[in-house]
Each structure stands twice: as C-alpha cells, then as structure tokens.
PDB file of C-alpha atoms in Angstrom:
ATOM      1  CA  UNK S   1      14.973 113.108  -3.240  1.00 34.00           C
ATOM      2  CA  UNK S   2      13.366 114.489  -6.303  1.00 34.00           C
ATOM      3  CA  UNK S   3      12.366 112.634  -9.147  1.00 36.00           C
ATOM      4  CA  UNK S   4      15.599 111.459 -11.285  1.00 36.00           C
ATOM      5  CA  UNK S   5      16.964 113.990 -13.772  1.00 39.00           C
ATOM      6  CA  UNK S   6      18.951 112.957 -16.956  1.00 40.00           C
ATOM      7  CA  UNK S   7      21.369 115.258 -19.110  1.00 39.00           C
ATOM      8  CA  UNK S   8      24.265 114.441 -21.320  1.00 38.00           C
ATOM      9  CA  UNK S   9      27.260 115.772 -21.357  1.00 35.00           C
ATOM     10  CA  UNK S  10      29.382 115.446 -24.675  1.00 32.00           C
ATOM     11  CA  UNK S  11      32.809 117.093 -23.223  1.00 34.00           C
ATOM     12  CA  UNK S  12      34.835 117.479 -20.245  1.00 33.00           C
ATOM     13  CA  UNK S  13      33.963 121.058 -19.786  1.00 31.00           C
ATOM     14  CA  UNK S  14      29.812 120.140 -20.245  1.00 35.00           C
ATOM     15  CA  UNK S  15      30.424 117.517 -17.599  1.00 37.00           C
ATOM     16  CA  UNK S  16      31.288 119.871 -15.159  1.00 36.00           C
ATOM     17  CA  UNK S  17      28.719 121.818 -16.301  1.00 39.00           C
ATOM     18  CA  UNK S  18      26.052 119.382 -15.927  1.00 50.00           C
ATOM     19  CA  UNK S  19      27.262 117.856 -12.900  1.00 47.00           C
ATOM     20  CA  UNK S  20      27.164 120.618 -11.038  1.00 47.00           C
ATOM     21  CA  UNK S  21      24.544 122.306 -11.875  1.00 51.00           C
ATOM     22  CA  UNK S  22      22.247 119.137 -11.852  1.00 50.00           C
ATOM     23  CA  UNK S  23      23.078 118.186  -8.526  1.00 44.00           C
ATOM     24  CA  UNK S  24      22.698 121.767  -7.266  1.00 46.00           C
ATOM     25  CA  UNK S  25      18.889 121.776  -8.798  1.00 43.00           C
ATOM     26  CA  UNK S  26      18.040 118.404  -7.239  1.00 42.00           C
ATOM     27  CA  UNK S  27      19.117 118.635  -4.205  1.00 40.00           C
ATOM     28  CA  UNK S  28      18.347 121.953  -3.323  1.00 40.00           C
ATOM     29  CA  UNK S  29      14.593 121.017  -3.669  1.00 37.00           C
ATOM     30  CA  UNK S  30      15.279 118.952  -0.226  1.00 39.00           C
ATOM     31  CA  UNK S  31      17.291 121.002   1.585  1.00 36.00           C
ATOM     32  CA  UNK S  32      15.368 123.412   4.566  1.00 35.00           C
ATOM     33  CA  UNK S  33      16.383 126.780   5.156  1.00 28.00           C
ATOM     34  CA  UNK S  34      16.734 124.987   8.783  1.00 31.00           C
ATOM     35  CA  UNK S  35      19.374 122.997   7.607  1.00 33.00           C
ATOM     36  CA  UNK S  36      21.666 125.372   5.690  1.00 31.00           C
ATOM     37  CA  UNK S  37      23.840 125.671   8.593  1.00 36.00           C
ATOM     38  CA  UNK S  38      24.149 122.300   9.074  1.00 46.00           C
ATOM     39  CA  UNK S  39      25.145 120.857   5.866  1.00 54.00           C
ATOM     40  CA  UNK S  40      27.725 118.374   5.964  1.00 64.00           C
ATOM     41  CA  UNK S  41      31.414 118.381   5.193  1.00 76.00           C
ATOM     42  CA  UNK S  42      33.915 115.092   4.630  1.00 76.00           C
ATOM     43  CA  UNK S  43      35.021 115.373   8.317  1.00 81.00           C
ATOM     44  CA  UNK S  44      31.306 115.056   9.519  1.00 88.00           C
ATOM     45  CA  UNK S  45      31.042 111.742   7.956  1.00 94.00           C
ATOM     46  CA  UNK S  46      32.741 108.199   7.447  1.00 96.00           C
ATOM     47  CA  UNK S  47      33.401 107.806   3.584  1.00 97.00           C
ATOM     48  CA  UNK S  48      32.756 104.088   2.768  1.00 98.00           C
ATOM     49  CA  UNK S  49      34.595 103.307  -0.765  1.00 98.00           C
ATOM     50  CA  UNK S  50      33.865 100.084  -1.752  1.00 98.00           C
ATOM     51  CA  UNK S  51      35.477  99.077  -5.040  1.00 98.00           C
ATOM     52  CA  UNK S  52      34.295  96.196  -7.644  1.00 97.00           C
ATOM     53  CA  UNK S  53      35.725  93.188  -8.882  1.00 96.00           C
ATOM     54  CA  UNK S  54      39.486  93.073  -8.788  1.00 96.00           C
ATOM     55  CA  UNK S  55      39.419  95.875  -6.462  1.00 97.00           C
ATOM     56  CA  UNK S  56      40.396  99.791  -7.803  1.00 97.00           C
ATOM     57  CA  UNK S  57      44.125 100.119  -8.512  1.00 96.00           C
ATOM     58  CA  UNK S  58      46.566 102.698  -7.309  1.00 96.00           C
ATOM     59  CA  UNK S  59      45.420 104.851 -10.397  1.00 95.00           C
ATOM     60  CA  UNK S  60      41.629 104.579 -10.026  1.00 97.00           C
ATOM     61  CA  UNK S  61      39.973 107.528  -8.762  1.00 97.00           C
ATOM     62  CA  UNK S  62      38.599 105.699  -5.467  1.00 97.00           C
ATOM     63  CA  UNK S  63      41.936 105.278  -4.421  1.00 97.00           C
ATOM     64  CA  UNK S  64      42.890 108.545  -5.346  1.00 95.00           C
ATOM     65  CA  UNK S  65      40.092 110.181  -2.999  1.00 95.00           C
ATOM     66  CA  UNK S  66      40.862 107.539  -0.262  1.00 96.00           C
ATOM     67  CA  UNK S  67      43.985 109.137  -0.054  1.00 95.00           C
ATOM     68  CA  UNK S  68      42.992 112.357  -0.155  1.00 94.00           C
ATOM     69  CA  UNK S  69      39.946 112.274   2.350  1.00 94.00           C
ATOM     70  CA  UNK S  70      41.371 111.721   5.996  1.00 92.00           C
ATOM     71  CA  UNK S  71      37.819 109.774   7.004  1.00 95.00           C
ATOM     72  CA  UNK S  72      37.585 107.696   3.984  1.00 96.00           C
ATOM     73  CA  UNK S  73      38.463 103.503   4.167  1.00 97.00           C
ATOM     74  CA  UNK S  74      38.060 100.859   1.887  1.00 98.00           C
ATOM     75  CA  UNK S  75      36.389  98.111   2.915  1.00 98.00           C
ATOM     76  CA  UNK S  76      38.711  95.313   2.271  1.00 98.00           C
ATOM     77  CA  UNK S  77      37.293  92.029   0.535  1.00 98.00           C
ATOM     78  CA  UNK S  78      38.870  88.605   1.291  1.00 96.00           C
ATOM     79  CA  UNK S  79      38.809  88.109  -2.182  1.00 95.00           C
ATOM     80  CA  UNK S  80      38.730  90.096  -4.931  1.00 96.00           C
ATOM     81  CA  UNK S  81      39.424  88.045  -8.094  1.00 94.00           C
ATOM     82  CA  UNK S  82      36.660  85.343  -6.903  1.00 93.00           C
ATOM     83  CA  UNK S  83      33.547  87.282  -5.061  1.00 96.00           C
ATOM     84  CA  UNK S  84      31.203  85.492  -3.048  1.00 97.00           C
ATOM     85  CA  UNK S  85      28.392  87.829  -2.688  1.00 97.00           C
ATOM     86  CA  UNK S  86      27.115  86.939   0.722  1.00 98.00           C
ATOM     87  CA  UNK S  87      31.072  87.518   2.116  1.00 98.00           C
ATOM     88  CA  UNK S  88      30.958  90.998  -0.476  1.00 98.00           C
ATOM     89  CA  UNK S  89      27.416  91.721   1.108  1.00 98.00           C
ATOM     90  CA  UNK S  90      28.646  91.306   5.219  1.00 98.00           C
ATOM     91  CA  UNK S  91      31.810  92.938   4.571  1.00 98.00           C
ATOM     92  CA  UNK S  92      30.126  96.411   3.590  1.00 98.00           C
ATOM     93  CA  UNK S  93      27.380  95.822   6.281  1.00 98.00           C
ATOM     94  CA  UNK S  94      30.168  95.250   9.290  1.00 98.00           C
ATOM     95  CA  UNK S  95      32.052  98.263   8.083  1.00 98.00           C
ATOM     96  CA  UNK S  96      28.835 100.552   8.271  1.00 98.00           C
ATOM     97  CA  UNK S  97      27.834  98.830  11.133  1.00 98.00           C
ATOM     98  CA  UNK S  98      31.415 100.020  12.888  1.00 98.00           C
ATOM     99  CA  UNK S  99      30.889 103.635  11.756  1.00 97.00           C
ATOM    100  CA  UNK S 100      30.763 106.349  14.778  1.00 94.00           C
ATOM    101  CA  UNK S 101      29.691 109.456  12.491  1.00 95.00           C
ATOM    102  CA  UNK S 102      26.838 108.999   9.364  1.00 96.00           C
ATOM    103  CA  UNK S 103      28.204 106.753   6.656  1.00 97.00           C
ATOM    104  CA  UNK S 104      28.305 108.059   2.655  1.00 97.00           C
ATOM    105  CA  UNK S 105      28.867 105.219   0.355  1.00 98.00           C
ATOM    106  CA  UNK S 106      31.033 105.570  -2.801  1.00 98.00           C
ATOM    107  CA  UNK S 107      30.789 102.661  -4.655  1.00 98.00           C
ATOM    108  CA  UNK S 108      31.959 101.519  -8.644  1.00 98.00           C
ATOM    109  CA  UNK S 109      30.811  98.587 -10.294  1.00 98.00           C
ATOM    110  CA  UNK S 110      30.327  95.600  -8.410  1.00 98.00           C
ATOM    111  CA  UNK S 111      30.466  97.340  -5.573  1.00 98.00           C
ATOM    112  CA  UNK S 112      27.118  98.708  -6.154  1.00 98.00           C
ATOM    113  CA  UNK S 113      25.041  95.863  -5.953  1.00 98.00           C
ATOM    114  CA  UNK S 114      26.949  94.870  -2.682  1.00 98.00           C
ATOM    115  CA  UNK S 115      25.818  97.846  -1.270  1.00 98.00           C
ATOM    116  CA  UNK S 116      22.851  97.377  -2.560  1.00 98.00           C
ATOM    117  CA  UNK S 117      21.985  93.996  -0.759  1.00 98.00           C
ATOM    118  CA  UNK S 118      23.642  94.962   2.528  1.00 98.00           C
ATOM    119  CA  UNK S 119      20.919  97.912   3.256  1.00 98.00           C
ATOM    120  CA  UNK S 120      18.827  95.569   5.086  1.00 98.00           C
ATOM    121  CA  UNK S 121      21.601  94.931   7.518  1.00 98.00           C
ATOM    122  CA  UNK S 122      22.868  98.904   8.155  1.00 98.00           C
ATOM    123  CA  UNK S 123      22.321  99.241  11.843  1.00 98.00           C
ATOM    124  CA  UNK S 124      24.108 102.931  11.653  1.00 97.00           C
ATOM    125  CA  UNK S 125      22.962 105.703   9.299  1.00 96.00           C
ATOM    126  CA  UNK S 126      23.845 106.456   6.155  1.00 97.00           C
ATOM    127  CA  UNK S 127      23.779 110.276   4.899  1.00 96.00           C
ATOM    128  CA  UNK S 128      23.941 109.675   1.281  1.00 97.00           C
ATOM    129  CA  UNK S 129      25.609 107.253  -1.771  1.00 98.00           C
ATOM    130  CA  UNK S 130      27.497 107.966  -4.862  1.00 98.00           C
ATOM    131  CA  UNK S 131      27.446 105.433  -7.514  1.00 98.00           C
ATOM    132  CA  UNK S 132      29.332 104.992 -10.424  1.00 98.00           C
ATOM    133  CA  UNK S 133      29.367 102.377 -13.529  1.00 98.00           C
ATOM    134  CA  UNK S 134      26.459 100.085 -12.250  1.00 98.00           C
ATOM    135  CA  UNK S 135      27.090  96.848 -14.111  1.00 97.00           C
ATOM    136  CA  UNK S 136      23.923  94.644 -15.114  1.00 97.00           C
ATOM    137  CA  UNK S 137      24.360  92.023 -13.208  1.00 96.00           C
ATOM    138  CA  UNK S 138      21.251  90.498 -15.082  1.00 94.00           C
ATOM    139  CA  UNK S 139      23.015  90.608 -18.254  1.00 91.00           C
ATOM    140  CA  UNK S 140      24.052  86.320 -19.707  1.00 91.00           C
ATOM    141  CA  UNK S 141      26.692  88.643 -21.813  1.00 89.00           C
ATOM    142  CA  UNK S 142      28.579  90.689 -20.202  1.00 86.00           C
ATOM    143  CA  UNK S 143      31.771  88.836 -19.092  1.00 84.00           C
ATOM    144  CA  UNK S 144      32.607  87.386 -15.993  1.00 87.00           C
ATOM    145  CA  UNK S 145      29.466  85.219 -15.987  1.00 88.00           C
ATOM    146  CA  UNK S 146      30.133  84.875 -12.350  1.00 87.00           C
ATOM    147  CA  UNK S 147      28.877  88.598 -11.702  1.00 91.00           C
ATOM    148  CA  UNK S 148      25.664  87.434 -12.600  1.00 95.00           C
ATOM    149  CA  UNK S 149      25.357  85.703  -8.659  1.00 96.00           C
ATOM    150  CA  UNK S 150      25.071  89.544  -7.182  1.00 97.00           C
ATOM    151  CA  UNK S 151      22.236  90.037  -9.057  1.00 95.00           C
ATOM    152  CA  UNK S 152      18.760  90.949  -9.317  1.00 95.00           C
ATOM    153  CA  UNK S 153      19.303  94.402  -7.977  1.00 97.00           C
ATOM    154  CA  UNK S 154      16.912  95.253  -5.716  1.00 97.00           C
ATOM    155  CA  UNK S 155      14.260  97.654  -6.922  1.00 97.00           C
ATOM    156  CA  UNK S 156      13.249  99.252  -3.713  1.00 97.00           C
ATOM    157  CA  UNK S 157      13.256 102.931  -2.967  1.00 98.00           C
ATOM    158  CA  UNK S 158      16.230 103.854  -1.194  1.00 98.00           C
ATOM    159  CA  UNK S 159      16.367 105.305   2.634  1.00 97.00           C
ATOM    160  CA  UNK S 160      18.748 107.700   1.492  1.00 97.00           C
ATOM    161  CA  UNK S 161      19.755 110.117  -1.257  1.00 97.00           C
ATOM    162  CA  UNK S 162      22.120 108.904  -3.651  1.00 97.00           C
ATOM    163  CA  UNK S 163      23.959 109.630  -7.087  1.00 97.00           C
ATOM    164  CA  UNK S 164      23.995 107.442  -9.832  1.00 97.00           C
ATOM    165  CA  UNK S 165      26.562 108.057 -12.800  1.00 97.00           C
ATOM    166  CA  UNK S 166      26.692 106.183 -15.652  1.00 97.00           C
ATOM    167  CA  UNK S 167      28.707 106.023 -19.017  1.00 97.00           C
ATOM    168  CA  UNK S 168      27.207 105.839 -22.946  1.00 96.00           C
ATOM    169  CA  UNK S 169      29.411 103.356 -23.741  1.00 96.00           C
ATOM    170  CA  UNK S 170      30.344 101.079 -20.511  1.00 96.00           C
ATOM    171  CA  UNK S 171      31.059  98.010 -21.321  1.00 95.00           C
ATOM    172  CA  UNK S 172      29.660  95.911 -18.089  1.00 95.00           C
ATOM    173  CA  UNK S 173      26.090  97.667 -17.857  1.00 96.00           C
ATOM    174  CA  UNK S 174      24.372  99.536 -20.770  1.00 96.00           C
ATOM    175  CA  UNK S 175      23.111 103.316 -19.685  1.00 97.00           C
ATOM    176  CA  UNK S 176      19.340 102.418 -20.858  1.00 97.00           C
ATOM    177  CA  UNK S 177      20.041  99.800 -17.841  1.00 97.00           C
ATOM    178  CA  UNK S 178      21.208 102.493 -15.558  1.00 97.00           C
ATOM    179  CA  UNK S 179      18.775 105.046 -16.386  1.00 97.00           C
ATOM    180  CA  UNK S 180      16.226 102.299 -14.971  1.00 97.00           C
ATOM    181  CA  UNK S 181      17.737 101.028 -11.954  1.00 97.00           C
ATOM    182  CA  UNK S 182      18.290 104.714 -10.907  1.00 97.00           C
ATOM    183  CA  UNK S 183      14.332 105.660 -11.729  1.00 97.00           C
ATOM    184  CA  UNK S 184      13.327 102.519  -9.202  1.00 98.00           C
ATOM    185  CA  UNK S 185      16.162 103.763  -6.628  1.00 98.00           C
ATOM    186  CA  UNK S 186      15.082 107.448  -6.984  1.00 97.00           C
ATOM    187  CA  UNK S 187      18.500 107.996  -7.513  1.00 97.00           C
ATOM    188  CA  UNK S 188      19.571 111.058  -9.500  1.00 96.00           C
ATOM    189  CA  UNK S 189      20.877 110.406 -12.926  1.00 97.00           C
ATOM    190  CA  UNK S 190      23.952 111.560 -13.876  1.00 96.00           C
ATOM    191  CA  UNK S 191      25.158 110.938 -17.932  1.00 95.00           C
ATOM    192  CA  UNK S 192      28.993 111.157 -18.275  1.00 95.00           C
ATOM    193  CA  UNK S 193      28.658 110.604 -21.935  1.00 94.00           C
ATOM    194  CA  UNK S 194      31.157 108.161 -23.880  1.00 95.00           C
ATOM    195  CA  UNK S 195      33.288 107.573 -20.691  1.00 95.00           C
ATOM    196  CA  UNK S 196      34.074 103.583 -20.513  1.00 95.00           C
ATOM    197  CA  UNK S 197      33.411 101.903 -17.088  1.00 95.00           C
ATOM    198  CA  UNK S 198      34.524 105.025 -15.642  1.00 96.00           C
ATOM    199  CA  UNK S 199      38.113 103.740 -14.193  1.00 91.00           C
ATOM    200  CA  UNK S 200      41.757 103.749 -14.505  1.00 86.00           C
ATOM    201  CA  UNK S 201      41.746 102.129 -17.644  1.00 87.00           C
ATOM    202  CA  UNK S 202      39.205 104.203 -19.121  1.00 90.00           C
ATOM    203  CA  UNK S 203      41.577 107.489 -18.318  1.00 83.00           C
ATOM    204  CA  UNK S 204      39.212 108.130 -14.946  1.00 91.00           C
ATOM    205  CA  UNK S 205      42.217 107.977 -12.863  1.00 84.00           C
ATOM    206  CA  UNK S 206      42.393 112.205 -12.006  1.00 86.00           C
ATOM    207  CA  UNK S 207      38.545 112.834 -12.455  1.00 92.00           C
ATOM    208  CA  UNK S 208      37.917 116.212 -11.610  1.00 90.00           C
ATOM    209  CA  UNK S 209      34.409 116.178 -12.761  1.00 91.00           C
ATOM    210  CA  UNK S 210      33.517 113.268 -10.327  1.00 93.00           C
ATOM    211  CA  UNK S 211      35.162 114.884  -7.537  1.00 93.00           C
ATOM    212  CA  UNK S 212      33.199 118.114  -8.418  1.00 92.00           C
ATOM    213  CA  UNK S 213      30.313 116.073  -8.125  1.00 93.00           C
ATOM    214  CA  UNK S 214      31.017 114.540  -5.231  1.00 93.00           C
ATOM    215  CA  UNK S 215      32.161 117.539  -2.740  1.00 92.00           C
ATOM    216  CA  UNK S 216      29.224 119.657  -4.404  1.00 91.00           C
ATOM    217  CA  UNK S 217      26.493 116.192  -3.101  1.00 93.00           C
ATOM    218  CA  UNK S 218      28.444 115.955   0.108  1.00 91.00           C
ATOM    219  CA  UNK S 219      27.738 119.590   1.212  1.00 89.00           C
ATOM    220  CA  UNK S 220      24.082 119.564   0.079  1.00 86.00           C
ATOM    221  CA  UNK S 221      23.560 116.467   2.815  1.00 89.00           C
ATOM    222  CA  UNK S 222      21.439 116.694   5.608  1.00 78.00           C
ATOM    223  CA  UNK S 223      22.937 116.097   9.008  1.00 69.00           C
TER     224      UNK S 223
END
C-alpha cells in the first residue's frame, strides 16, 4: 500500500467523489500490469463482516451487503451485549481460518479491533480489509467503559491492504484518533465528513457511497 491519503468530503455527492477517486489513485500505485486480468471480484473471495457491539441491525449497511453478496457471512458472537475479547478475538480467527477462497474483512466499530488482535492467528489469507468507525478503545470517556478491554490497538503494519473510514463527528472514536491508527496500519484514509458512527442510527442504513467504495477496493485486489 501507499502511504495514507486524507480528503474531506462535505456532501453526499463529494463523498462519492472522493471515495472513488481516492481509492482509484492509491491503489492503482500497487497494482501490475500482470495483474490487471486478475483482479478480484466478490465471488473470488469470502466476505468476512464482523459487526461491533450489539451486533448491526436489520437496517445497518453490513447487513444490508450480507444480503446482497452471495459469499458474505457474519461471524456470529456468543454474545453481543457483553464482549469478551479473547471469545470476540477466536471467533473472527476460526471463521478465517474455515475460509476456502482469500478472506476480505469488513468490519465497524468494535469489530475492528477484534480483527485487529486475531491477525496473529489467520492461518488462511486475507486479500484486503475495509474498516469503518474505529472506536478508541483507549479512550476513559467514551461510554461503555467495558470497550476499553479490546484495547491498545495494535500498531503494527498490516500484511494486507486495507480501508479505513472514519466520521468528523463519531461519537465512540475521534477522527484525529483514526487518522493515526490508520498512518501506523498503512491503511488508506478515508474522511466521510460529519457522518455519526457511520450506522443505522446515523442514517447509514442504504450507503451508496460505502458500497461505491467498497466494490471499487474489491476489484483493485490482487489475487
């Protein structure tokens, strides 16, 4: 991956804008003229969504593309309301683990540092992750205390390329907090602007922009 790009976006339509076009710049940059033909497509990989705390609703955007994409599952927490981040951590690594094609992570909130922790313990590959609303976990503040147990984040480089998007105004992680994780990841940026914690109740149920995002990251892959 290149070097993490930032750019707001102030309205719907300069979302899009940005979205696309910044993911098209930075990925592009690692693509091969080799590889063109092999780009990926959803049916060439397993689509991991892994939701945060309380789990993603009927109306929440990750269960709006798990329906729509015929190799996407959730991975399924025993409990949702009360995480144990060890259990959170092994659940994600089994359901990699368990993958037959290359694995793309989509994860929102807490599911991020989940993922996070259970790298160590992918045995399978994983092609690429989209993040969205990274909470700091580090944060005595933000409310439930008890989301402070999944953190630190790790600050490693990660073995794959990933997406990181992040909101102005999210209430569980500030963007100046996302804008560093994502450096230390070498995750690419992405600034949605004023645009909550980037869920249901935050009006991110349809989210065209995301899924513009998404398809335009999941194409630019490498098999």
């Amino acid at each position: 991956m290149t070097q993490p790009t930032r750019e707001t976006a102030t309205g719907n339509g300069a979302i899009i804008t940005n979205f696309t076009a910044l993911v098209a710049l930075s990925l592009d940059r690692t693509v091969k003229l080799s590889h063109i033909g092999g780009i990926m497509k959803a049916s060439d990989v397993d689509i991991l969504i892994i939701p945060g705390y309380t789990n993603s609703g009927p109306d929440h955007w990750q269960s709006r593309w798990e329906a729509k994409l015929s190799t996407a599952r959730r991975v399924e927490q025993a409990e949702w309301s009360k995480p144990v981040r060890d259990d959170w951590v092994a659940r994600i690594a089994e359901e990699v683990n368990a993958s037959s094609r290359p694995v793309v992570l989509v994860a929102h909130s807490l599911g991020i540092p989940s993922a996070i922790h259970a790298i160590p313990h992918f045995r399978k590959k994983v092609a690429g992750a989209f993040f969205v609303a990274p909470p700091d976990v580090a944060n005595p503040n933000i409310r439930p205390k008890h989301l402070m147990t999944f953190g630190p984040y790790p600050r490693d480089p990660l073995p794959f390329p990933a997406i990181t998007v992040a909101s102005r105004n999210d209430p569980f992680g500030s963007y100046e907090h996302a804008d560093d994780i994502a450096a230390s990841w070498g995750s690419l940026l992405i600034d949605a602007g004023e645009s909550g914690h980037i869920n249901a109740e935050s009006g991110h149920g349809p989210w065209p922009e995301g899924t513009m995002v998404f398809a335009q990251f999941l194409s630019r892959l490498k098999p």
